[in-house]
PDB file of C-alpha atoms in Angstrom:
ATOM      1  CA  UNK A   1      24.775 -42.614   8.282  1.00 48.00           C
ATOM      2  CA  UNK A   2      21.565 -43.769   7.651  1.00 44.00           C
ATOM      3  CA  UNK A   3      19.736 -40.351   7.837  1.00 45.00           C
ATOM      4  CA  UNK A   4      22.624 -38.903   5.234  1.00 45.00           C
ATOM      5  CA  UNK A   5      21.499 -42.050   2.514  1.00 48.00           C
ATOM      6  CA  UNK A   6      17.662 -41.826   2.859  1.00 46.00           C
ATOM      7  CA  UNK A   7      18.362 -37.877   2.739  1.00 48.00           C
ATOM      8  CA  UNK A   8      20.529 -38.312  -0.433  1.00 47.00           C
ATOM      9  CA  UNK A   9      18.470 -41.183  -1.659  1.00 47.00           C
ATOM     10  CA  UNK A  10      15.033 -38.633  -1.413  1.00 46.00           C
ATOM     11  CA  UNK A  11      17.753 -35.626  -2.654  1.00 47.00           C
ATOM     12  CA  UNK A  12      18.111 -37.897  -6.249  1.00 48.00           C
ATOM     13  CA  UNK A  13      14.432 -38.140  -6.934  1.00 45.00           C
ATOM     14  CA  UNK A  14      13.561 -34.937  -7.253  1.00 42.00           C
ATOM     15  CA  UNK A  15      16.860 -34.262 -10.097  1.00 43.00           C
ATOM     16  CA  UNK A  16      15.722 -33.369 -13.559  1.00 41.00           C
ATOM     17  CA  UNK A  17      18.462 -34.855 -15.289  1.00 41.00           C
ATOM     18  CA  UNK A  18      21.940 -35.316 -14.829  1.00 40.00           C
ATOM     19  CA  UNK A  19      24.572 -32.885 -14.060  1.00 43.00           C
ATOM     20  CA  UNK A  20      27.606 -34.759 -13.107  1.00 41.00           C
ATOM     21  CA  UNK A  21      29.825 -32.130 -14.779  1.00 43.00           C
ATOM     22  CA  UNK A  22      30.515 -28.452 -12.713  1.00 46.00           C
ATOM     23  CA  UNK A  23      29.272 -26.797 -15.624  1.00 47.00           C
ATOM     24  CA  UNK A  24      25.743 -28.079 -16.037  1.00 44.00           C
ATOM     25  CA  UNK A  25      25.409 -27.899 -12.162  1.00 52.00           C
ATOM     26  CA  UNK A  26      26.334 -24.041 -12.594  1.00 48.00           C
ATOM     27  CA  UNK A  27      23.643 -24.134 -15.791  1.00 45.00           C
ATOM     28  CA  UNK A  28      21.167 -25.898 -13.743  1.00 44.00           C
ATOM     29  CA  UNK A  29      21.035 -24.020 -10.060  1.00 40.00           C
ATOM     30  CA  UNK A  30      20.926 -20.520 -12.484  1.00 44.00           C
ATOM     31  CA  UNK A  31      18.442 -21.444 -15.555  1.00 43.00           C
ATOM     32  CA  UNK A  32      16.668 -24.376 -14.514  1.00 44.00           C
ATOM     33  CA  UNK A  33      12.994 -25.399 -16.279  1.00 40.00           C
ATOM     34  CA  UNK A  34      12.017 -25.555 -12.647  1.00 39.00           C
ATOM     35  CA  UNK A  35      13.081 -21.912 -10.834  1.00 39.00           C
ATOM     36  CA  UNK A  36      11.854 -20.219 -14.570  1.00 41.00           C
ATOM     37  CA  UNK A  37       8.531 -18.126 -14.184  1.00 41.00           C
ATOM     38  CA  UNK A  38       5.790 -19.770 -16.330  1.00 43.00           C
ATOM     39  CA  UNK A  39       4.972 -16.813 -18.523  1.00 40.00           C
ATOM     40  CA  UNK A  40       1.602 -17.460 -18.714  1.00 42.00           C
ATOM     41  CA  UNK A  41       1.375 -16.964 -14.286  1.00 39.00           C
ATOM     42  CA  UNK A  42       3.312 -13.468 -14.837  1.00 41.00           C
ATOM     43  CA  UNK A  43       0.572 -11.190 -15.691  1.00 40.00           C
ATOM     44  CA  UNK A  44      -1.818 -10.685 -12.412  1.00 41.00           C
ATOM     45  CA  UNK A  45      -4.409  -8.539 -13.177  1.00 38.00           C
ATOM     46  CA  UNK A  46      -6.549  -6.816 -10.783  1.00 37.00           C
ATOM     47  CA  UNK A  47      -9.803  -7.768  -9.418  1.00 40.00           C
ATOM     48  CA  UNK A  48     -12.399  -4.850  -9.542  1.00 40.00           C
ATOM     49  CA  UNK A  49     -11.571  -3.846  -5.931  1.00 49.00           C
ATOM     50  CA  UNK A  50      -8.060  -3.489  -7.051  1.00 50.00           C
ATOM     51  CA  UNK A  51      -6.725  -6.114  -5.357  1.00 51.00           C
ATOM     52  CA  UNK A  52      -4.158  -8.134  -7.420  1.00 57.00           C
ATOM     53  CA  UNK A  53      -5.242 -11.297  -8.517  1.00 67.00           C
ATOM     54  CA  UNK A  54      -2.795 -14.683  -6.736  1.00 73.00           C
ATOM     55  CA  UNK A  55      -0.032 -15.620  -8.920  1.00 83.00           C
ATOM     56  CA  UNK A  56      -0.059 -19.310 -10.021  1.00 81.00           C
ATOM     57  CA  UNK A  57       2.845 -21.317  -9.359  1.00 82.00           C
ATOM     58  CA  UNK A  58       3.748 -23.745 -11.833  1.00 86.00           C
ATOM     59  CA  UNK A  59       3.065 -27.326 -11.756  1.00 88.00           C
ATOM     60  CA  UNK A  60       6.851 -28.268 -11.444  1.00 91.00           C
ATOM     61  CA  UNK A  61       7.775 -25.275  -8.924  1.00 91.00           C
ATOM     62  CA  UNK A  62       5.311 -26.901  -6.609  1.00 90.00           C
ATOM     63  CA  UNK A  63       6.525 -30.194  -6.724  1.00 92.00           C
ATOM     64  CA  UNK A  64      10.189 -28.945  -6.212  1.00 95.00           C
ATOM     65  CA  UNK A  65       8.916 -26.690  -3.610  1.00 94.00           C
ATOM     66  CA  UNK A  66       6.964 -30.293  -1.873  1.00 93.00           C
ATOM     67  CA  UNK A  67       9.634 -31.926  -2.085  1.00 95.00           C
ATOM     68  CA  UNK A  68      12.232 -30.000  -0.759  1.00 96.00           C
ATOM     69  CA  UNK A  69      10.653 -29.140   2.305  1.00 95.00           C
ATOM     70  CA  UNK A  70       9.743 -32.711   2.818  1.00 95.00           C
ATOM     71  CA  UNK A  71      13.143 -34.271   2.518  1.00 96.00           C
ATOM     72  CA  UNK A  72      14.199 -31.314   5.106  1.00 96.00           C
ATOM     73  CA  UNK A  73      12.149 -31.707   7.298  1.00 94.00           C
ATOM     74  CA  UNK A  74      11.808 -35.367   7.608  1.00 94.00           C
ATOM     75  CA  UNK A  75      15.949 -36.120   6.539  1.00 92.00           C
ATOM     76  CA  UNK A  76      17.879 -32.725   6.727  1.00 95.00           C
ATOM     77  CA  UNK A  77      21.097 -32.621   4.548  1.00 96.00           C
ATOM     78  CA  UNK A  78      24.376 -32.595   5.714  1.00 96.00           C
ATOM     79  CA  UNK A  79      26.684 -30.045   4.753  1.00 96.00           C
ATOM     80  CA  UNK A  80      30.108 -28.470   5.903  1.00 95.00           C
ATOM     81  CA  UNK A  81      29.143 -24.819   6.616  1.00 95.00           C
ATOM     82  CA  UNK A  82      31.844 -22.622   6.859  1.00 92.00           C
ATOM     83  CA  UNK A  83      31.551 -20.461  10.100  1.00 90.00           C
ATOM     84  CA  UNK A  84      32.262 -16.239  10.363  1.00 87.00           C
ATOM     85  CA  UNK A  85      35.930 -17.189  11.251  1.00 88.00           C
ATOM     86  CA  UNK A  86      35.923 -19.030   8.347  1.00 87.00           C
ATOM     87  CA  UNK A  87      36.153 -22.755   9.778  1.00 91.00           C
ATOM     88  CA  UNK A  88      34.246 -26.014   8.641  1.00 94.00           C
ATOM     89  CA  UNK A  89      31.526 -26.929  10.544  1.00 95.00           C
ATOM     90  CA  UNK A  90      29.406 -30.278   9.512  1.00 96.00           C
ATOM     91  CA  UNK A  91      25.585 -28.980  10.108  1.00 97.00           C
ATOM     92  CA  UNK A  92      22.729 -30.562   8.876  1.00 97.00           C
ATOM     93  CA  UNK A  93      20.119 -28.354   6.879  1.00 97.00           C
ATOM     94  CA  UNK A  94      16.008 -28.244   7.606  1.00 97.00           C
ATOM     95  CA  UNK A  95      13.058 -26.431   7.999  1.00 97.00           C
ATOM     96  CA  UNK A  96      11.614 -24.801  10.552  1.00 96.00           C
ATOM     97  CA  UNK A  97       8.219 -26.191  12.027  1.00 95.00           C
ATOM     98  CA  UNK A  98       6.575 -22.793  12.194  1.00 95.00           C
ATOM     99  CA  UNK A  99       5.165 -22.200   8.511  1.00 93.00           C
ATOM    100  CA  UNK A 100       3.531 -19.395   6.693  1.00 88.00           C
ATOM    101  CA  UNK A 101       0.008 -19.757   4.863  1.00 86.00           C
ATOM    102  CA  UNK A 102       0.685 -17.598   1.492  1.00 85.00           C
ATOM    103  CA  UNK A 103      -1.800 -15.515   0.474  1.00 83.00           C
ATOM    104  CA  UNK A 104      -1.207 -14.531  -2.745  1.00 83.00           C
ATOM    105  CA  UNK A 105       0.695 -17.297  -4.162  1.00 84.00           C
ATOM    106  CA  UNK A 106      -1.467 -20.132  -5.127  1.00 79.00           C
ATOM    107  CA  UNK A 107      -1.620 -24.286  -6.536  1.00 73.00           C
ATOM    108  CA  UNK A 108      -1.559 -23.003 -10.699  1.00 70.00           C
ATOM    109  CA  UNK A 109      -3.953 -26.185 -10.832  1.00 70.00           C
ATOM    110  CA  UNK A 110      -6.312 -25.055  -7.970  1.00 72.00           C
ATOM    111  CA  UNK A 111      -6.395 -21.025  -7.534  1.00 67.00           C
ATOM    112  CA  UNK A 112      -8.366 -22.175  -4.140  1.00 67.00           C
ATOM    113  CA  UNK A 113      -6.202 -24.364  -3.196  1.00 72.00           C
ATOM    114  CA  UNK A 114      -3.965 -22.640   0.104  1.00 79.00           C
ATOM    115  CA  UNK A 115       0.581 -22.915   0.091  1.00 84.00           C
ATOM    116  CA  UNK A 116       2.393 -23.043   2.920  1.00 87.00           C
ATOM    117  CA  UNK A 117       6.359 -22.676   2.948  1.00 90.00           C
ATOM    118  CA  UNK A 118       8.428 -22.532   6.314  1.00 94.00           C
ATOM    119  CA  UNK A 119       9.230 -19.441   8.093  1.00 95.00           C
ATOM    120  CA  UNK A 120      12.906 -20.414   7.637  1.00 96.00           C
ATOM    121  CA  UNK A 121      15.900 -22.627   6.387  1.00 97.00           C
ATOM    122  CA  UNK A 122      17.785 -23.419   9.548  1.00 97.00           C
ATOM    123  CA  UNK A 123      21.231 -25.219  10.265  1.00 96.00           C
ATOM    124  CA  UNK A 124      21.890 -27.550  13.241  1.00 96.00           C
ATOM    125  CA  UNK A 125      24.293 -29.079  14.975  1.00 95.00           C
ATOM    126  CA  UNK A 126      22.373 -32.559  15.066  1.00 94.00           C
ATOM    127  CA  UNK A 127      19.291 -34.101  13.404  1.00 95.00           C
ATOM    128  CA  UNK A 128      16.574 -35.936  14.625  1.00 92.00           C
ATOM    129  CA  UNK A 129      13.512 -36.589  12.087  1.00 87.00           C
ATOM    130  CA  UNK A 130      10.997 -36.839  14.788  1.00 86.00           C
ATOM    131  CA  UNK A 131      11.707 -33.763  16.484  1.00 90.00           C
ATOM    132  CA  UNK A 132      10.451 -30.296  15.375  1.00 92.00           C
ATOM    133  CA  UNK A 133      12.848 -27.418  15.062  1.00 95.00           C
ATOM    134  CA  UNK A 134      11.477 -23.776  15.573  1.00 95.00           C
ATOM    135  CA  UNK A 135      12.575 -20.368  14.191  1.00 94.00           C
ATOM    136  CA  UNK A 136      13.356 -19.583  17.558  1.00 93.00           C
ATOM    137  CA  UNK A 137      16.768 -20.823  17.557  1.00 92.00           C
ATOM    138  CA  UNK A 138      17.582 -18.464  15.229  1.00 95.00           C
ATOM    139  CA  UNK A 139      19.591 -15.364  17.654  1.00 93.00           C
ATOM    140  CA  UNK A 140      20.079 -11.777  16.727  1.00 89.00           C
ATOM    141  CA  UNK A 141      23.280 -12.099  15.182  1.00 90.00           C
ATOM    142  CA  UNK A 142      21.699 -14.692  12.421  1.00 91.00           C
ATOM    143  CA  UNK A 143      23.100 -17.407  13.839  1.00 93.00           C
ATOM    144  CA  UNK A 144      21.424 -21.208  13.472  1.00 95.00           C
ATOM    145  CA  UNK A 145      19.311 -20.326  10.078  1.00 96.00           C
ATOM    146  CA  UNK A 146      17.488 -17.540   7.797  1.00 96.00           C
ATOM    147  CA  UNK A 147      14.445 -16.392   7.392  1.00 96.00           C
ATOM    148  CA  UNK A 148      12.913 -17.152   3.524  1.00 95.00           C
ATOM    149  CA  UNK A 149      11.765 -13.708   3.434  1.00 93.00           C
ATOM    150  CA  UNK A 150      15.534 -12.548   3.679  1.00 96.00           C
ATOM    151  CA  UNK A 151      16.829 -14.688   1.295  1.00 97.00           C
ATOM    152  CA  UNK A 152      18.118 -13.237  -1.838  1.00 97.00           C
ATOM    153  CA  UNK A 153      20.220 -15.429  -4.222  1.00 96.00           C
ATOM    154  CA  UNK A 154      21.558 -18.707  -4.297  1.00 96.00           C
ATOM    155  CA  UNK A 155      24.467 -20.294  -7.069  1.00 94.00           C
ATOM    156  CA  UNK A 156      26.975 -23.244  -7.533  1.00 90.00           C
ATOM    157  CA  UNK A 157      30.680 -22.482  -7.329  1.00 82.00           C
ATOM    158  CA  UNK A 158      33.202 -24.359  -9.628  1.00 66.00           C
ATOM    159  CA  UNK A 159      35.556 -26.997  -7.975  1.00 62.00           C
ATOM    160  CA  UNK A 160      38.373 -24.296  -8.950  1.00 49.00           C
ATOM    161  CA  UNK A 161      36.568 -21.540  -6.932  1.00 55.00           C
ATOM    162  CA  UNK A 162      36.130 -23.410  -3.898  1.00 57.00           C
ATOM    163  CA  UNK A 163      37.713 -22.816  -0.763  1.00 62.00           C
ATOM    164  CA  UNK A 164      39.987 -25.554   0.777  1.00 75.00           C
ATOM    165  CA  UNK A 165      38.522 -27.998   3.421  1.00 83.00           C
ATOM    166  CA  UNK A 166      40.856 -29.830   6.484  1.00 87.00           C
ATOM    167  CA  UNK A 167      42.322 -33.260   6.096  1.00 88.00           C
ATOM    168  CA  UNK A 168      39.834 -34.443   8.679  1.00 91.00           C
ATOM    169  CA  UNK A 169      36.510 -33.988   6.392  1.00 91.00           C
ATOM    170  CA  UNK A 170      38.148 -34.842   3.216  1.00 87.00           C
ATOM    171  CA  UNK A 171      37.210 -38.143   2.723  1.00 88.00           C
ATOM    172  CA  UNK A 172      33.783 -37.566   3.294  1.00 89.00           C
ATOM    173  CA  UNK A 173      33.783 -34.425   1.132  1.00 90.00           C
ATOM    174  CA  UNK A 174      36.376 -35.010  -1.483  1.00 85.00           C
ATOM    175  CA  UNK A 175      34.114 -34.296  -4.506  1.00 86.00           C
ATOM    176  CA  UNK A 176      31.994 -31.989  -2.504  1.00 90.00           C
ATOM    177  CA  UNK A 177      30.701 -29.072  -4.018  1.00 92.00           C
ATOM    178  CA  UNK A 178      29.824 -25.070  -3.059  1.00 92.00           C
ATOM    179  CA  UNK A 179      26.939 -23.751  -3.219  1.00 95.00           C
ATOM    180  CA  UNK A 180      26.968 -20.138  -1.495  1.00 95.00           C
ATOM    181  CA  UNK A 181      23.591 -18.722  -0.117  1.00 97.00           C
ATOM    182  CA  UNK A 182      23.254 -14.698  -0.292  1.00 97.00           C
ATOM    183  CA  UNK A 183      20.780 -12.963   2.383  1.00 97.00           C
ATOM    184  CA  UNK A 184      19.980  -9.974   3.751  1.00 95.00           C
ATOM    185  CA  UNK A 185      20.982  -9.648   7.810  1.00 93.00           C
ATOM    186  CA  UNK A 186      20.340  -6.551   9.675  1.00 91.00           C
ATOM    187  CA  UNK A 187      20.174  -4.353   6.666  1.00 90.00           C
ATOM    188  CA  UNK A 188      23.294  -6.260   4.992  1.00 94.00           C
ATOM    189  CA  UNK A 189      24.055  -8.489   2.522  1.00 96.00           C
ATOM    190  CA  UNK A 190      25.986 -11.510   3.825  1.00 94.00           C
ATOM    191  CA  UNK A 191      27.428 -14.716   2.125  1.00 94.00           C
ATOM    192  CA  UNK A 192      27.552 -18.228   3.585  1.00 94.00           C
ATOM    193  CA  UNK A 193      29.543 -20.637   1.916  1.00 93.00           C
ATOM    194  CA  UNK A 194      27.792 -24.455   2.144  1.00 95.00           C
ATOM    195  CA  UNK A 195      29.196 -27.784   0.542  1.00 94.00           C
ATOM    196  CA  UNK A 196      27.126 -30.389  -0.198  1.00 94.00           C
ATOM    197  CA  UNK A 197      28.620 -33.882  -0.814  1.00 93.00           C
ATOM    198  CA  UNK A 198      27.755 -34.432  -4.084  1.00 92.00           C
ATOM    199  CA  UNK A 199      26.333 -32.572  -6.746  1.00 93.00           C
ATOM    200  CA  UNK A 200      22.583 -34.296  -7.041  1.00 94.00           C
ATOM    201  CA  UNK A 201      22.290 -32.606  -3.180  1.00 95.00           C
ATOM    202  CA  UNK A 202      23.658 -29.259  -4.496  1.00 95.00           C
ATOM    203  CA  UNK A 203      21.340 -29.193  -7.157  1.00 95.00           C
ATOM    204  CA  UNK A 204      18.680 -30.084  -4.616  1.00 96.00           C
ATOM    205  CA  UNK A 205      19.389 -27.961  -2.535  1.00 96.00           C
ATOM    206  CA  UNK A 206      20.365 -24.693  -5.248  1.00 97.00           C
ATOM    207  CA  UNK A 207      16.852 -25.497  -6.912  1.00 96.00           C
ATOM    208  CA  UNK A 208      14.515 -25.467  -3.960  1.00 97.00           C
ATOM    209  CA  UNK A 209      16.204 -22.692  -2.254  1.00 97.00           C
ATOM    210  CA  UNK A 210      15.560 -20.660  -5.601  1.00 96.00           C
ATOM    211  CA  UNK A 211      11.740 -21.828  -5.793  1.00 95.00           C
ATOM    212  CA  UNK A 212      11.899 -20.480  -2.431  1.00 95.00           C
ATOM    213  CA  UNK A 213      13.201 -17.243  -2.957  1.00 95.00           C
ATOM    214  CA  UNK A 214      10.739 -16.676  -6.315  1.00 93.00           C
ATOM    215  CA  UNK A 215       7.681 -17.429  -4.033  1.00 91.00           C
ATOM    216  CA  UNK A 216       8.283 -15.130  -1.636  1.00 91.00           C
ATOM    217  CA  UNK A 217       9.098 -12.475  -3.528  1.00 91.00           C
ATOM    218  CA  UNK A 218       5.742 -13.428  -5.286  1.00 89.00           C
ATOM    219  CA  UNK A 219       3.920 -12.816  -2.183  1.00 88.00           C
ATOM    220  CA  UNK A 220       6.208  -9.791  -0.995  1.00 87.00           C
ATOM    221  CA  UNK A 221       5.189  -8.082  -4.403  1.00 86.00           C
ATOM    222  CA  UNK A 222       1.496  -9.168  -4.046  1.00 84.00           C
ATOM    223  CA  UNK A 223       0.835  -8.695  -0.274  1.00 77.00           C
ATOM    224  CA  UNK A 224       0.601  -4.571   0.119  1.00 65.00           C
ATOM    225  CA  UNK A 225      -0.681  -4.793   3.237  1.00 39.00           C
ATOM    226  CA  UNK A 226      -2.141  -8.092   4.030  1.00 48.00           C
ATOM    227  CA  UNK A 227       0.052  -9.882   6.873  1.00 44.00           C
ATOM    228  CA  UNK A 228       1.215 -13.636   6.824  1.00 43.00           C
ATOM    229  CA  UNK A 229      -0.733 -16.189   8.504  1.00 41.00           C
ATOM    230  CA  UNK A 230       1.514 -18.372  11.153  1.00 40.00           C
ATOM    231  CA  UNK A 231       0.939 -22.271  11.894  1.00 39.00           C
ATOM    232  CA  UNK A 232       2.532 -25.223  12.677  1.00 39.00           C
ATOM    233  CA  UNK A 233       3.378 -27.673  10.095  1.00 38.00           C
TER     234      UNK A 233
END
């Protein structure tokens, strides 16, 4: 469709080189230049009312983290998510419209200079780029998304470690490949198993999810007891 090709075509831009093979994807989504902590933005030390100073994130964490959210929330990627009982389902991923203002987690080339990352990564049953999707559809049981905050790890699975897909979305996702998304839900870790169609969008989306996941945990470590700021994007 033509929302899948701009969404993969905005997916390939952002790549930092290529990873055709399973191995390098594997290499990539775990020790990329881009998800690595600049050492020099580690070491916050405190102001003189002992309030940690904002950690800096790095030049190419910001882009990665820009750019994922736009191509979500403007394209969405489409992925077979594979339900609790364990069946395909073709959902498209975004962002939610509600976003948080970070407060401790800063531009590394303007300390003044505010971030704002989505409340959460959700998962719909149809995409429309002009329409706004809220947190809200998220229910109690976790279903239709997760919050950033709850998001823990996020890797590539080998072709050999995948689990099989029906006849009827082979053809689109013959050379698909897994990327499974760990997250906390009620107190409990759960696994979801996505696949992406081809690797460039499971590097996409294995890097941004990770830049994620370091930011907040950034401004979890950071906050003590400072609370978010909430606005729409």
């Amino acid at each position: 469709s033509g929302t899948t090709d701009s969404g993969t075509s905005a997916v390939r831009s952002v790549r930092s080189g290529p990873s055709t093979e399973e191995g390098s994807l594997q290499e990539s989504s775990e020790e990329s230049p881009t998800l690595r902590e600049d050492s020099n933005t580690e070491k916050n030390e405190a102001h003189d009312d002992n309030v940690a100073a904002p950690s800096a994130l790095s030049t190419t964490q910001r882009r990665v983290l820009e750019k994922f959210c736009a191509t979500l929330k403007s394209h969405g990627v489409e992925v077979l998510k594979q339900n609790r009982d364990t069946k395909w389902q073709i959902r498209f991923i975004t962002i939610s419209s509600e976003t948080r203002e970070l407060q401790h987690v800063r531009n590394g080339e303007n300390l003044a200079a505010m971030i704002k990352c989505p409340l959460a990564v959700l998962w719909l049953k149809s995409f429309k780029s002009e329409k706004n999707y809220s947190v809200g559809s998220i229910d109690r049981q976790g279903r239709g998304g997760v919050h950033l905050s709850q998001l823990l790890k996020v890797s590539a699975a080998g072709r050999s470690d995948q689990p099989s897909i029906p006849k009827k979305f082979q053809s689109k996702y013959n050379d698909s490949v897994a990327v499974l998304v760990e997250y906390l839900l009620q107190g409990s870790v759960r696994t979801m198993t996505l696949r992406c169609k081809t690797t460039d969008e499971a590097h996409f989306l294995c890097a941004g999810l990770r830049v994620c996941i370091d930011v907040m945990r950034r401004e979890t470590n950071l906050a003590g007891q400072s609370g978010p700021g909430l606005c729409e994007a």
